[in-house]
CSV table of C-alpha atoms and ligand atoms in Angstrom, one decimal:
chain,number,residue,atom,x,y,z
A,1,MET,CA,36.8,1.2,10.8
A,2,GLU,CA,32.8,1.4,9.0
A,3,ALA,CA,30.4,2.9,12.0
A,4,SER,CA,28.9,-0.2,12.1
A,5,GLU,CA,31.7,-2.2,12.6
A,6,LYS,CA,32.8,-0.3,15.3
A,7,THR,CA,29.3,0.0,17.1
A,8,ALA,CA,29.6,-4.4,16.5
A,9,PHE,CA,33.3,-3.8,18.9
A,10,LEU,CA,31.9,-1.8,21.3
A,11,SER,CA,28.9,-4.1,21.8
A,12,ILE,CA,31.1,-7.2,22.3
A,13,LEU,CA,33.4,-5.4,24.8
A,14,THR,CA,30.4,-4.2,26.5
A,15,ASN,CA,29.0,-7.2,26.7
A,16,VAL,CA,32.4,-9.3,27.5
A,17,VAL,CA,32.4,-6.8,30.5
A,18,LEU,CA,28.8,-8.1,31.4
A,19,VAL,CA,29.3,-11.4,31.5
A,20,VAL,CA,32.2,-11.3,33.8
A,21,ILE,CA,30.1,-8.6,35.9
A,22,LYS,CA,26.9,-11.7,35.9
A,23,SER,CA,29.6,-14.5,36.6
A,24,THR,CA,31.2,-13.5,40.1
A,25,LEU,CA,28.1,-12.3,40.7
A,26,VAL,CA,26.4,-15.5,40.3
A,27,ILE,CA,29.5,-17.5,41.8
A,28,LEU,CA,28.6,-15.3,44.9
A,29,SER,CA,25.4,-15.5,45.1
A,30,GLY,CA,24.2,-18.4,43.7
A,31,SER,CA,21.6,-16.9,42.3
A,32,LEU,CA,20.1,-18.5,38.8
A,33,ALA,CA,18.1,-15.4,37.6
A,34,ILE,CA,21.7,-13.9,37.3
A,35,LYS,CA,22.8,-16.9,36.4
A,36,ALA,CA,20.2,-16.7,33.1
A,37,ASP,CA,21.0,-13.5,32.5
A,38,ALA,CA,24.5,-14.3,32.1
A,39,ILE,CA,24.5,-17.3,29.7
A,40,HIS,CA,22.1,-14.0,27.8
A,41,SER,CA,25.1,-11.7,28.0
A,42,LEU,CA,27.1,-14.1,26.3
A,43,THR,CA,25.1,-15.7,23.7
A,44,ASP,CA,24.8,-11.8,23.5
A,45,VAL,CA,29.2,-11.9,23.2
A,46,VAL,CA,28.7,-13.7,20.0
A,47,SER,CA,25.7,-12.3,17.9
A,48,SER,CA,27.9,-9.2,17.8
A,49,ALA,CA,31.3,-10.8,17.1
A,50,ILE,CA,28.6,-13.1,14.1
A,51,VAL,CA,27.8,-9.3,13.0
A,52,LEU,CA,31.6,-8.5,13.3
A,53,ILE,CA,32.8,-11.8,11.5
A,54,GLY,CA,30.3,-11.1,9.0
A,55,ILE,CA,31.3,-8.0,8.2
A,56,LYS,CA,34.7,-9.1,7.8
A,57,ILE,CA,34.6,-12.4,5.7
A,58,SER,CA,30.7,-12.1,3.6
A,59,LYS,CA,32.0,-9.3,1.4
A,60,ARG,CA,34.9,-11.5,-0.7
A,61,PRO,CA,33.2,-13.5,-3.8
A,62,SER,CA,35.1,-16.6,-4.3
A,63,ARG,CA,35.0,-18.7,-7.8
A,64,SER,CA,33.1,-21.2,-5.5
A,65,PHE,CA,30.9,-18.2,-4.3
A,66,PRO,CA,30.8,-15.8,-6.8
A,67,TYR,CA,27.6,-14.5,-5.0
A,68,GLY,CA,29.5,-14.2,-2.1
A,69,LEU,CA,29.4,-15.6,1.8
A,70,TYR,CA,26.4,-12.7,2.9
A,71,LYS,CA,24.6,-15.5,4.9
A,72,ILE,CA,27.5,-16.9,6.4
A,73,GLU,CA,26.1,-14.7,9.0
A,74,ASN,CA,22.7,-15.8,8.8
A,75,LEU,CA,24.0,-19.6,9.1
A,76,VAL,CA,26.0,-18.7,12.7
A,77,ALA,CA,23.1,-16.5,13.8
A,78,LEU,CA,20.4,-20.0,13.6
A,79,GLY,CA,23.2,-22.3,15.4
A,80,THR,CA,23.4,-18.4,18.2
A,81,ALA,CA,19.0,-19.6,18.1
A,82,PHE,CA,19.8,-22.8,19.1
A,83,LEU,CA,22.9,-21.9,21.9
A,84,ILE,CA,20.6,-19.4,23.2
A,85,VAL,CA,17.6,-22.2,23.5
A,86,VAL,CA,19.7,-24.6,25.3
A,87,ALA,CA,21.0,-22.5,27.4
A,88,GLY,CA,16.9,-21.2,28.0
A,89,TYR,CA,15.7,-25.1,28.4
A,90,GLU,CA,19.1,-25.6,31.1
A,91,ILE,CA,18.2,-22.6,33.3
A,92,VAL,CA,14.5,-24.0,33.4
A,93,GLU,CA,15.2,-27.8,33.9
A,94,GLU,CA,17.1,-26.4,37.3
A,95,VAL,CA,14.2,-23.7,38.4
A,96,PHE,CA,11.3,-26.8,38.6
A,97,ALA,CA,13.9,-29.8,39.4
A,98,GLY,CA,14.5,-27.5,42.5
A,99,ARG,CA,17.8,-28.3,43.2
A,100,ILE,CA,17.8,-23.9,43.9
A,101,ARG,CA,19.1,-22.3,46.7
A,102,ILE,CA,14.8,-19.9,47.3
A,103,LEU,CA,17.6,-16.8,48.3
A,104,PRO,CA,20.7,-15.9,47.1
A,105,SER,CA,23.2,-15.5,49.6
A,106,HIS,CA,25.8,-11.7,49.7
A,107,ILE,CA,22.3,-10.1,48.8
A,108,PRO,CA,24.1,-6.0,49.1
A,109,LEU,CA,26.6,-7.2,46.9
A,110,ALA,CA,24.9,-9.1,43.9
A,111,ALA,CA,22.1,-5.4,44.3
A,112,GLY,CA,25.3,-4.0,43.3
A,113,GLY,CA,26.5,-5.6,41.1
A,114,THR,CA,23.5,-5.7,39.3
A,115,SER,CA,23.3,-1.9,39.5
A,116,ILE,CA,26.3,-1.8,37.8
A,117,ALA,CA,25.7,-3.9,34.4
A,118,ILE,CA,22.3,-1.6,34.3
A,119,VAL,CA,24.1,2.0,34.6
A,120,VAL,CA,26.4,0.1,31.5
A,121,THR,CA,23.8,-1.5,29.3
A,122,TRP,CA,21.8,1.7,29.6
A,123,LEU,CA,24.6,4.1,29.2
A,124,PHE,CA,24.8,1.4,25.9
A,125,SER,CA,21.6,1.5,24.4
A,126,ARG,CA,22.0,5.4,24.2
A,127,TYR,CA,25.3,5.4,23.2
A,128,ALA,CA,23.5,2.7,19.4
A,129,LEU,CA,20.3,5.0,19.8
A,130,LYS,CA,22.2,7.8,19.6
A,131,LYS,CA,25.1,6.6,16.6
A,132,GLY,CA,22.0,4.9,14.4
A,133,HIS,CA,20.3,8.4,14.0
A,134,GLU,CA,22.7,10.0,13.1
A,135,THR,CA,23.9,7.0,10.5
A,136,GLY,CA,20.6,6.5,10.0
A,137,SER,CA,21.1,3.5,10.4
A,138,PRO,CA,18.7,0.4,10.8
A,139,SER,CA,20.0,-2.3,12.3
A,140,LEU,CA,22.0,0.1,15.2
A,141,VAL,CA,18.8,1.5,16.2
A,142,ALA,CA,17.2,-2.6,16.8
A,143,ASP,CA,20.3,-3.0,18.6
A,144,ALA,CA,19.4,0.3,20.8
A,145,ARG,CA,16.1,-1.5,21.4
A,146,HIS,CA,17.6,-5.0,21.9
A,147,VAL,CA,19.9,-3.1,24.5
A,148,TRP,CA,16.9,-1.6,26.3
A,149,THR,CA,15.7,-5.4,27.0
A,150,ASP,CA,18.5,-6.6,28.1
A,151,MET,CA,18.7,-3.4,30.9
A,152,LEU,CA,14.8,-4.3,31.5
A,153,SER,CA,15.9,-7.9,32.5
A,154,SER,CA,18.7,-6.8,35.3
A,155,VAL,CA,16.1,-4.3,36.5
A,156,VAL,CA,14.4,-8.1,37.1
A,157,ILE,CA,16.8,-9.5,38.7
A,158,LEU,CA,17.1,-6.1,41.3
A,159,ILE,CA,13.6,-6.0,42.2
A,160,SER,CA,14.0,-10.0,43.7
A,161,LEU,CA,17.0,-9.2,45.0
A,162,LEU,CA,15.4,-6.6,47.3
A,163,GLY,CA,12.0,-8.8,47.5
A,164,SER,CA,15.1,-11.7,48.6
A,165,ALA,CA,16.6,-9.8,50.8
A,166,PHE,CA,13.3,-9.1,52.7
A,167,GLY,CA,12.9,-12.7,52.0
A,168,PHE,CA,10.6,-12.6,49.4
A,169,ALA,CA,11.9,-16.2,47.2
A,170,LEU,CA,11.5,-14.1,44.1
A,171,ASP,CA,14.6,-15.8,42.9
A,172,ARG,CA,12.7,-18.4,40.1
A,173,TYR,CA,10.1,-16.3,38.9
A,174,ALA,CA,12.5,-13.7,38.4
A,175,ALA,CA,15.1,-16.9,36.1
A,176,LEU,CA,11.2,-17.1,34.6
A,177,ILE,CA,11.5,-14.3,33.5
A,178,VAL,CA,15.1,-13.6,31.9
A,179,VAL,CA,14.3,-17.3,29.8
A,180,ALA,CA,11.3,-15.8,28.8
A,181,PHE,CA,13.0,-12.5,27.4
A,182,ILE,CA,16.1,-14.8,26.1
A,183,GLY,CA,12.8,-16.5,24.5
A,184,LYS,CA,12.4,-13.9,22.8
A,185,ALA,CA,15.0,-13.0,21.9
A,186,ALA,CA,16.3,-16.5,20.4
A,187,ILE,CA,12.6,-16.3,17.8
A,188,HIS,CA,13.6,-13.3,17.0
A,189,ILE,CA,17.1,-14.5,15.4
A,190,PHE,CA,15.9,-17.5,14.1
A,191,LEU,CA,13.3,-16.0,11.9
A,192,ASP,CA,15.2,-13.6,10.9
A,193,ALA,CA,17.8,-16.1,9.7
A,194,VAL,CA,15.2,-18.0,8.2
A,195,ARG,CA,13.5,-15.0,6.2
A,196,VAL,CA,17.4,-14.7,4.8
A,197,LEU,CA,18.3,-18.2,4.2
A,198,LEU,CA,14.8,-18.9,1.8
A,199,ASP,CA,15.4,-15.5,0.5
A,200,ALA,CA,12.5,-14.1,2.1
A,201,SER,CA,11.3,-10.4,0.2
A,202,LEU,CA,13.0,-6.7,1.1
A,203,ASP,CA,10.8,-4.9,3.8
A,204,TYR,CA,7.8,-3.8,2.9
A,205,GLU,CA,10.0,0.6,4.2
A,206,SER,CA,12.9,-1.6,1.9
A,207,LEU,CA,10.7,-1.7,-0.7
A,208,ASN,CA,8.3,1.6,-1.1
A,209,ARG,CA,11.9,3.5,-1.6
A,210,ILE,CA,13.4,1.8,-4.4
A,211,ARG,CA,9.2,1.7,-5.9
A,212,GLU,CA,9.7,5.3,-4.6
A,213,ILE,CA,12.9,6.7,-6.7
A,214,VAL,CA,12.3,4.4,-9.9
A,215,THR,CA,8.9,5.9,-10.2
A,216,ALA,CA,10.3,9.5,-9.4
A,217,ASP,CA,12.3,9.1,-13.2
A,218,SER,CA,9.6,10.8,-15.5
A,219,ARG,CA,11.6,8.3,-18.4
A,220,VAL,CA,10.8,4.7,-16.8
A,221,VAL,CA,6.9,3.7,-18.3
A,222,LYS,CA,5.7,1.3,-15.6
A,223,ILE,CA,7.6,-1.5,-13.5
A,224,ASN,CA,6.7,-5.1,-15.2
A,225,GLU,CA,8.5,-6.8,-12.2
A,226,MET,CA,10.2,-5.2,-8.7
A,227,ARG,CA,12.3,-8.3,-6.3
A,228,ALA,CA,14.3,-8.1,-4.0
A,229,ARG,CA,15.9,-10.3,-0.5
A,230,ASN,CA,18.8,-10.4,1.6
A,231,ALA,CA,22.1,-12.0,2.2
A,232,GLY,CA,22.9,-10.9,5.7
A,233,ARG,CA,22.9,-7.4,5.9
A,234,TYR,CA,22.9,-6.8,2.4
A,235,LYS,CA,20.7,-6.6,-0.4
A,236,PHE,CA,20.2,-7.4,-3.7
A,237,VAL,CA,17.3,-5.4,-6.1
A,238,GLU,CA,16.3,-6.9,-9.6
A,239,LEU,CA,13.7,-4.2,-11.9
A,240,ASP,CA,12.0,-5.2,-15.1
A,241,LEU,CA,11.5,-2.0,-16.9
A,242,ILE,CA,9.7,-0.5,-19.6
A,243,LEU,CA,11.2,3.2,-20.7
A,244,ARG,CA,10.5,6.0,-22.5
A,245,VAL,CA,13.9,5.1,-25.7
A,246,LYS,CA,13.8,4.2,-28.1
A,247,GLU,CA,17.8,3.0,-28.3
A,248,LEU,CA,19.8,0.4,-25.8
A,249,LYS,CA,22.2,2.6,-25.1
A,250,LYS,CA,20.0,5.7,-23.7
A,251,GLY,CA,18.6,2.7,-21.9
A,252,HIS,CA,21.6,2.2,-19.9
A,253,MET,CA,22.8,5.0,-18.8
A,254,VAL,CA,18.7,5.8,-17.1
A,255,ALA,CA,19.8,2.0,-15.9
A,256,GLU,CA,22.9,3.3,-14.8
A,257,GLU,CA,21.3,6.9,-13.0
A,258,ILE,CA,18.9,5.1,-11.3
A,259,LYS,CA,21.0,1.7,-10.4
A,260,GLN,CA,23.3,4.4,-8.6
A,261,ARG,CA,20.3,7.0,-7.3
A,262,ILE,CA,19.0,3.6,-4.5
A,263,LYS,CA,22.6,2.5,-3.9
A,264,CYS,CA,22.9,5.9,-2.9
A,265,ASP,CA,19.4,6.3,-1.0
A,266,LEU,CA,19.0,2.1,0.2
A,267,GLU,CA,22.2,0.8,3.4
A,268,ASN,CA,23.7,-1.4,2.2
A,269,VAL,CA,22.7,-2.2,-1.5
A,270,ASP,CA,24.9,-4.8,-2.9
A,271,HIS,CA,23.5,-5.8,-6.2
A,272,VAL,CA,20.9,-4.3,-8.6
A,273,VAL,CA,20.2,-5.7,-11.4
A,274,ILE,CA,18.2,-3.7,-14.0
A,275,HIS,CA,17.0,-5.1,-16.9
A,276,TYR,CA,14.6,-2.3,-19.0
A,277,GLU,CA,12.8,-3.0,-22.4
A,278,PRO,CA,12.1,0.1,-24.9
A,279,GLN,CA,8.8,1.4,-24.8
A,280,LYS,CA,5.4,-0.8,-27.9
A,281,LYS,CA,4.0,3.0,-28.8
A,282,ASP,CA,0.4,1.2,-30.0
A,283,TYR,CA,-0.2,5.5,-30.8
A,284,ILE,CA,2.7,8.0,-32.7
A,285,THR,CA,1.8,11.6,-31.7
A,286,LEU,CA,3.5,14.0,-35.2
A,287,SER,CA,3.5,17.5,-34.5
A,288,VAL,CA,4.5,19.9,-36.7
A,289,PRO,CA,4.5,24.2,-36.0
A,290,LEU,CA,1.7,26.7,-38.3
A,291,SER,CA,2.5,29.3,-39.1
A,292,GLU,CA,-0.7,32.3,-39.2
A,293,ASP,CA,-2.8,31.4,-42.4
A,294,ARG,CA,-3.0,27.7,-40.8
A,295,ARG,CA,-1.4,25.8,-43.5
A,296,THR,CA,2.2,26.8,-43.6
A,297,VAL,CA,4.7,25.4,-41.9
A,298,SER,CA,6.0,27.7,-39.0
A,299,GLU,CA,10.0,29.0,-39.1
A,300,HIS,CA,9.8,29.3,-35.6
A,301,PHE,CA,8.6,26.9,-33.4
A,302,GLY,CA,8.1,29.1,-29.7
A,303,GLU,CA,7.0,31.7,-32.0
A,304,ALA,CA,4.2,29.6,-33.5
A,305,PRO,CA,1.5,30.7,-34.0
A,306,PHE,CA,-0.6,27.7,-34.2
A,307,PHE,CA,1.1,23.2,-34.0
A,308,ARG,CA,-1.1,20.7,-35.5
A,309,VAL,CA,-0.8,18.2,-34.3
A,310,LEU,CA,-1.3,14.4,-35.3
A,311,ILE,CA,-1.9,11.0,-33.9
A,312,GLN,CA,-1.7,8.1,-36.3
A,313,ARG,CA,-2.1,4.6,-35.1
A,314,THR,CA,1.0,2.2,-35.0
A,315,ARG,CA,-0.9,-0.6,-36.3
A,316,ASP,CA,-1.6,0.3,-39.4
A,317,GLY,CA,-0.9,4.0,-40.0
A,318,VAL,CA,-4.8,5.2,-39.6
A,319,VAL,CA,-5.0,8.6,-38.5
A,320,THR,CA,-6.9,8.5,-35.4
A,321,ALA,CA,-6.8,12.6,-34.1
A,322,ASP,CA,-5.3,16.0,-36.5
A,323,SER,CA,-6.2,19.0,-34.7
A,324,ILE,CA,-4.8,22.9,-34.7
A,325,LEU,CA,-4.0,23.4,-31.6
A,326,THR,CA,-3.3,27.6,-30.2
A,327,ASN,CA,0.3,27.9,-28.9
A,328,SER,CA,-0.6,30.3,-25.5
A,329,TYR,CA,3.4,31.1,-25.3
A,330,SER,CA,4.3,32.1,-28.7
A,331,GLN,CA,3.9,35.9,-26.7
A,332,GLU,CA,5.8,34.7,-24.2
A,333,GLU,CA,9.2,36.3,-22.6
A,334,LYS,CA,11.6,34.1,-21.8
A,335,ALA,CA,12.3,31.1,-22.3
A,336,LYS,CA,9.0,30.3,-24.7
A,337,GLY,CA,10.9,27.1,-26.5
A,338,ILE,CA,11.6,25.5,-24.0
A,339,LYS,CA,7.8,26.1,-22.4
A,340,VAL,CA,5.8,25.4,-26.0
A,341,ALA,CA,8.4,21.8,-25.6
A,342,ASN,CA,7.3,20.7,-22.9
A,343,TRP,CA,3.9,21.5,-23.7
A,344,LEU,CA,3.9,19.1,-26.0
A,345,LEU,CA,5.7,16.5,-24.6
A,346,LYS,CA,2.0,16.6,-22.0
A,347,GLU,CA,0.4,16.0,-25.1
A,348,GLY,CA,2.0,13.3,-26.1
A,349,LEU,CA,4.7,14.2,-28.9
A,350,ASP,CA,6.9,11.4,-30.8
A,351,VAL,CA,8.1,13.3,-33.4
A,352,LEU,CA,8.6,16.7,-34.7
A,353,ILE,CA,8.5,18.3,-37.9
A,354,VAL,CA,10.6,21.7,-38.7
A,355,ARG,CA,12.3,24.3,-41.0
A,356,LYS,CA,15.2,24.9,-38.4
A,357,ASP,CA,17.7,22.6,-36.8
A,358,LEU,CA,16.8,23.0,-33.0
A,359,THR,CA,19.8,21.8,-32.1
A,360,GLY,CA,21.6,23.5,-29.0
A,361,LYS,CA,18.3,25.9,-28.2
A,362,GLY,CA,16.6,24.8,-24.7
A,363,ALA,CA,13.7,22.9,-26.9
A,364,GLY,CA,15.6,21.3,-28.3
A,365,PHE,CA,17.6,19.7,-26.3
A,366,ALA,CA,14.2,19.5,-23.6
A,367,LEU,CA,12.9,17.4,-26.3
A,368,GLY,CA,15.7,15.1,-27.5
A,369,ASN,CA,16.5,14.5,-23.7
A,370,ALA,CA,12.1,12.7,-24.1
A,371,ASP,CA,13.3,10.5,-27.0
A,372,VAL,CA,11.5,13.0,-29.9
A,373,GLU,CA,12.9,13.2,-32.8
A,374,ILE,CA,13.3,16.0,-34.6
A,375,LEU,CA,12.8,15.9,-38.5
A,376,ILE,CA,13.8,18.8,-40.5
A,377,THR,CA,11.4,19.5,-43.4
A,378,ARG,CA,12.3,21.5,-46.6
A,379,GLU,CA,8.6,21.5,-47.7
A,380,ILE,CA,6.6,24.1,-46.7
A,381,ASP,CA,3.4,23.0,-46.8
A,382,ALA,CA,2.2,20.9,-44.2
A,383,ASP,CA,0.1,19.0,-45.6
A,384,LYS,CA,3.0,17.9,-47.7
A,385,ALA,CA,5.2,17.8,-44.9
A,386,LEU,CA,3.7,15.0,-42.9
A,387,ALA,CA,2.9,12.7,-45.0
A,388,SER,CA,6.4,12.9,-46.7
A,389,VAL,CA,7.2,12.1,-42.6
A,390,ARG,CA,4.0,9.1,-42.4
A,391,ALA,CA,5.5,7.1,-45.4
A,392,GLU,CA,8.9,7.1,-44.1
A,393,LEU,CA,7.0,6.1,-40.2
B,1,ZN,ZN1,20.8,-9.0,24.6
């Protein structure tokens, strides 16, 4: 049993106990406020049962419902909201029809029973909050808050009972307050269900978290579009990304990684669909390591004293920038290859021309990972090496 199922189960059990206690008190005291409260607890049993049933059945997609039956949960919640409103109306009607006892009977017993209900609700609220924080489940924390307001409505009843003991006829007012609590819960359940049924967007927090995860990946150039919705307790995410990749296979890998990260980070993510396209570049940056004379191609990469960096417009092949940069890492003791690779990546490197293969070296790995094309040349003259590569682009 997963944690959410266990808590839903315990919630049903707690509320059944509360319904039994409160119903007994209604029969003994005739208090309308307690009756309203008992109805409230009954609707809580129903909504917890929906959650449990929802977890059980909604996960199974079938041929007729290929997206699963997640929304059954929301549909039944809508029905529950309706039932709550009907129950609330009944109570209000009784208050104003004046068919009620002015003072409840068996007040000490009713007060005692209500105190027990308060303790039970308080304990369960504490438990749900603790579990919610432990598992990081926002739905459990929301549950705990709900149970907390349930406790408050019982406290209102206790106060009215104590008032009644001194002859103040507070019961009908307490009943109205409890109905207000019920009404608030009903509105919340209703809006929530309708939002999900109409495919409203995911909450801002989750959307921002997804955006953070996606943009943290250096291979993502841009998020074209991000859409996400709920169905039942599950989240469905759609992303349209531009990736810094050339091959489709690599793009697929990046998309898979992002998918996994989203699924691990957010709760109840059922499906992540990522559409991606490789980045279309308006300019291509080429670079070649130079020797001391600044004209011949260096045999080294990390130790090369200079780098020629040339930027060419993709559309017509016109060179828009051509400069010789000093390699400030050439005298470094350790990992200069990787340092130079990262420096060139920051310069926007797309194509590197070298005389010796970088395969198996740290620099080769760093550049390959960023999808830089590494071309081996036999030319010694940098101008000729660049010209032959540019003719191929
Ligand atoms: Zn409740």
